[in-house]
Coordinates of C-alpha atoms and ligand atoms in Angstrom, one line a residue:
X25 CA 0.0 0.0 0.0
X26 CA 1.2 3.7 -0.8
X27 CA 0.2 7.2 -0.8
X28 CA 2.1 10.4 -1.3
X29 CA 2.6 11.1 2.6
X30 CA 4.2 7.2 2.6
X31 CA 6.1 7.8 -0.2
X32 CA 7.5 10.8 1.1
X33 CA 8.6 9.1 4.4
X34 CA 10.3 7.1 2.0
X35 CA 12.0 9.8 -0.2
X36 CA 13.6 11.7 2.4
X37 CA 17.3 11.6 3.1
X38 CA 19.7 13.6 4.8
X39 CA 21.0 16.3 2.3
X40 CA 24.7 17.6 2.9
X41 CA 25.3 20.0 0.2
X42 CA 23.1 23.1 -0.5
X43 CA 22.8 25.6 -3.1
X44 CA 23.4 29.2 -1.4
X45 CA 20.0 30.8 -2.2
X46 CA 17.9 30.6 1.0
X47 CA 14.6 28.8 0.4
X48 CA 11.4 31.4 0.3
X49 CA 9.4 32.1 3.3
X50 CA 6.5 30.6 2.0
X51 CA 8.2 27.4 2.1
X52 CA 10.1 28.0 5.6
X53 CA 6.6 29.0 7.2
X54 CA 5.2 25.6 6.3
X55 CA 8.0 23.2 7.4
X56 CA 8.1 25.1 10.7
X57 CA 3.9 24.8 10.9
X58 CA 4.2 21.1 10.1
X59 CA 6.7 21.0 13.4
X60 CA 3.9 23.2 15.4
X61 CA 1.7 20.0 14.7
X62 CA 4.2 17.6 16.3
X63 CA 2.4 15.5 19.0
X64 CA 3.6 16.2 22.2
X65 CA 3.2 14.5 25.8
X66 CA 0.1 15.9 27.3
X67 CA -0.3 18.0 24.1
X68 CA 2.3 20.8 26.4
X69 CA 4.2 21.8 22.9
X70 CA 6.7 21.9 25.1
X71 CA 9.5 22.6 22.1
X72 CA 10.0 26.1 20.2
X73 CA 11.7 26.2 16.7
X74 CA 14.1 29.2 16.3
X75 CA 15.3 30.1 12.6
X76 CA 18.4 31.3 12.0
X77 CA 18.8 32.6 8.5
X78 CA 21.6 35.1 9.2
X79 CA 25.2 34.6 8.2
X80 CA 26.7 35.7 11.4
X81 CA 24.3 33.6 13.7
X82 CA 24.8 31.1 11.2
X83 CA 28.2 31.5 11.6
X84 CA 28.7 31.5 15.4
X85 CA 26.0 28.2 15.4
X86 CA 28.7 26.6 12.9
X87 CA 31.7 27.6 15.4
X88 CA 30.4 26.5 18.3
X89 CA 28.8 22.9 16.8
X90 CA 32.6 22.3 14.9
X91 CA 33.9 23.2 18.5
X92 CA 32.0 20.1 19.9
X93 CA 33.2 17.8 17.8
X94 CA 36.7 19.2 18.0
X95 CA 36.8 19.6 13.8
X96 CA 37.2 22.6 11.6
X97 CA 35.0 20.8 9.0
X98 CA 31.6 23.0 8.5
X99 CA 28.7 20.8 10.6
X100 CA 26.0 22.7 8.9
X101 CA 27.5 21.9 5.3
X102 CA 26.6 25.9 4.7
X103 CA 22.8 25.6 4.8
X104 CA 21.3 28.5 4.3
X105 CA 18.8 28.5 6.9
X106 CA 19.3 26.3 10.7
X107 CA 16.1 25.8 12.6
X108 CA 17.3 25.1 16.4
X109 CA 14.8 22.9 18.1
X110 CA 14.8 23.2 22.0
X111 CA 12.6 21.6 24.7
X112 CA 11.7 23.1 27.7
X113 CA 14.0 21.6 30.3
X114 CA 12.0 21.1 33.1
X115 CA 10.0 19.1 30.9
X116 CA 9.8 15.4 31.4
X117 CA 9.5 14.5 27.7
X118 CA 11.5 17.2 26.5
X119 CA 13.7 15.3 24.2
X120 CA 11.0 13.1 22.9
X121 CA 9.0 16.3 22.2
X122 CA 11.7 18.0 20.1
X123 CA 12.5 14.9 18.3
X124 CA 9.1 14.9 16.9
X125 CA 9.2 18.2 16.0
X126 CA 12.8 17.4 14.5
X127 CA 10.7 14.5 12.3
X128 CA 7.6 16.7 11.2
X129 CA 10.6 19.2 10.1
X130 CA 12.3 17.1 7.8
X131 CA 9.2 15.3 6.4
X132 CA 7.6 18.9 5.6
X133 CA 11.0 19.5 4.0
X134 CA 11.0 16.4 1.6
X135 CA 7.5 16.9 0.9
X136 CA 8.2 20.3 -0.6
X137 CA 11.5 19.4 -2.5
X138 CA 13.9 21.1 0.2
X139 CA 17.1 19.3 1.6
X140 CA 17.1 19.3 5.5
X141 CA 19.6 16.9 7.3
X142 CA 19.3 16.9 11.4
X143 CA 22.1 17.8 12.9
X144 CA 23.4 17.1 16.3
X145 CA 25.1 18.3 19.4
X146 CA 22.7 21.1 20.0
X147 CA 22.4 20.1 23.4
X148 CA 26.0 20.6 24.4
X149 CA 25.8 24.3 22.8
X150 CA 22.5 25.1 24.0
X151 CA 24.4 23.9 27.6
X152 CA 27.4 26.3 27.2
X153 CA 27.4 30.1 28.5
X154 CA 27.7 31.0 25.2
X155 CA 24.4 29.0 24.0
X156 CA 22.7 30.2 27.0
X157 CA 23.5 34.0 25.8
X158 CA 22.4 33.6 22.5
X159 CA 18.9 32.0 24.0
X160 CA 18.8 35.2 26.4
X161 CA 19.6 37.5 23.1
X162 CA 16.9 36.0 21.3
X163 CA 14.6 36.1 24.1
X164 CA 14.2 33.0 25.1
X165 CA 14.1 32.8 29.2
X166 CA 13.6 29.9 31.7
X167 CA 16.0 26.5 31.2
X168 CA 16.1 24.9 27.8
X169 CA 17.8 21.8 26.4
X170 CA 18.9 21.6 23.2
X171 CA 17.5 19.0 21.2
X172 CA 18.9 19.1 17.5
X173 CA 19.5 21.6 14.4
X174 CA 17.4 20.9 11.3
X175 CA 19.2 22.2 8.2
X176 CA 17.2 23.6 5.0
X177 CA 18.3 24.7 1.7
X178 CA 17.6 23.6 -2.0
X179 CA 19.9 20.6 -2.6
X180 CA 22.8 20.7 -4.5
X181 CA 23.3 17.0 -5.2
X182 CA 21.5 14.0 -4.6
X183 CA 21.3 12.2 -1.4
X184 CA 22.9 9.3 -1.0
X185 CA 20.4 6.7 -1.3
X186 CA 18.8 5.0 1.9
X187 CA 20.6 2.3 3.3
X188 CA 18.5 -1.0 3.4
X189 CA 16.2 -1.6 6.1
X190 CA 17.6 -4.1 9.2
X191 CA 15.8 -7.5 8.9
X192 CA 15.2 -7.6 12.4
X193 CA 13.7 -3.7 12.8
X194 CA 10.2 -5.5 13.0
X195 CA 9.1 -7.8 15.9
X196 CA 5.8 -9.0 15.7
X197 CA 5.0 -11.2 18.1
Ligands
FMN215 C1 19.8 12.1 16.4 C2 20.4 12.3 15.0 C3 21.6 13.0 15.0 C4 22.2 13.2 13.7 N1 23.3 14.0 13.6 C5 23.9 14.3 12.4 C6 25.0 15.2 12.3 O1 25.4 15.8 13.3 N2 25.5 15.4 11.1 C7 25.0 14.8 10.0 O2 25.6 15.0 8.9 N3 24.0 13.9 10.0 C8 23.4 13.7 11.2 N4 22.3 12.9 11.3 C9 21.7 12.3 10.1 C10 22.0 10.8 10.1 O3 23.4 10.6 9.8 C11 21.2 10.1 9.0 O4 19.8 10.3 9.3 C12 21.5 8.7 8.7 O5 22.8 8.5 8.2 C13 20.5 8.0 7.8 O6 20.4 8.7 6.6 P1 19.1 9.3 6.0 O7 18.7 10.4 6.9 O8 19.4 9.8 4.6 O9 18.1 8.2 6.0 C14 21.6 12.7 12.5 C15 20.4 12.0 12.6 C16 19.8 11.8 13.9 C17 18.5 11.1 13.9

């Protein structure tokens, strides 16, 4: 059985080279609506999506996520526009909560053509005094936990194909 939403679940792959023009708002407004619709535990929404389409923010998120991992190499493979996903801290689900998010991201993204490509080690930036003056410069108060970067931008070469699937992902019992 198929349909389009299947097939897109299907199609999407992580994209790690992007073309420099930024995607149009139109198309950023309904990958970050489709990540408002995430379920969340007791329906709290307790995540928030901030977009980062300018090159110095871009460029400090790029420093600090390349200091992480202790490499020079660009993490965010120079997408032009990095959606942070946090979760409130003092939520119990917070990670599960942004994760969703994370998903209905990069689904929205596939399903309009865009390369996105989750990318990690938000929480130990969003855990540093530098993360947690960037959060108080965009506004964002209380105690936050950084669940992941979800990279957009029009592809600039095709994925690499999808590994195959495990034969023992699926236990039915
Ligand atoms: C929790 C998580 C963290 C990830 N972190 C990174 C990352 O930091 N950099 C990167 O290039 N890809 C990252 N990825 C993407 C995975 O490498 C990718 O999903 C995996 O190789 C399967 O490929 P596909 O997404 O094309 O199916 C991450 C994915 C997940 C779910």
């Amino acid at each position: 059985m198929t349909n389009e939403t299947l097939e897109t679940i299907k199609k999407r792959r992580s994209c790690r080279a992007y073309k420099p023009e930024q995607i149009t708002d139109e198309e950023l407004n309904a990958v970050l609506e489709a990540g408002t619709y995430a379920a969340s535990a007791m329906g709290r929404q307790s995540a928030k999506i901030v977009v980062v389409q300018d090159a110095a923010t871009r460029a400090q998120l790029t420093r600090m996520n390349a200091a992480v991992m202790g490499t020079n190499n660009d993490p965010m493979y120079a997408a032009p526009t990095i959606l942070v996903v946090l979760a409130d801290a003092n939520s119990k689900n917070a990670v599960q909560d942004g994760s969703l998010v994370m998903g209905n991201l990069m689904l929205a993204a596939a399903s309009l053509g865009l390369g996105s490509c989750w990318i990690n080690r938000a929480k130990e930036e969003f855990d540093s005094d530098e993360g947690k003056a960037l959060l108080k410069k965009w506004g964002i108060e209380g105690e936050w936990v950084g669940v992941g970067h979800c990279i957009l931008g029009y592809p600039a070469a095709d994925p690499k194909p999808a590994a195959p699937r495990k034969p023992d992902y699926i236990v039915k019992v």
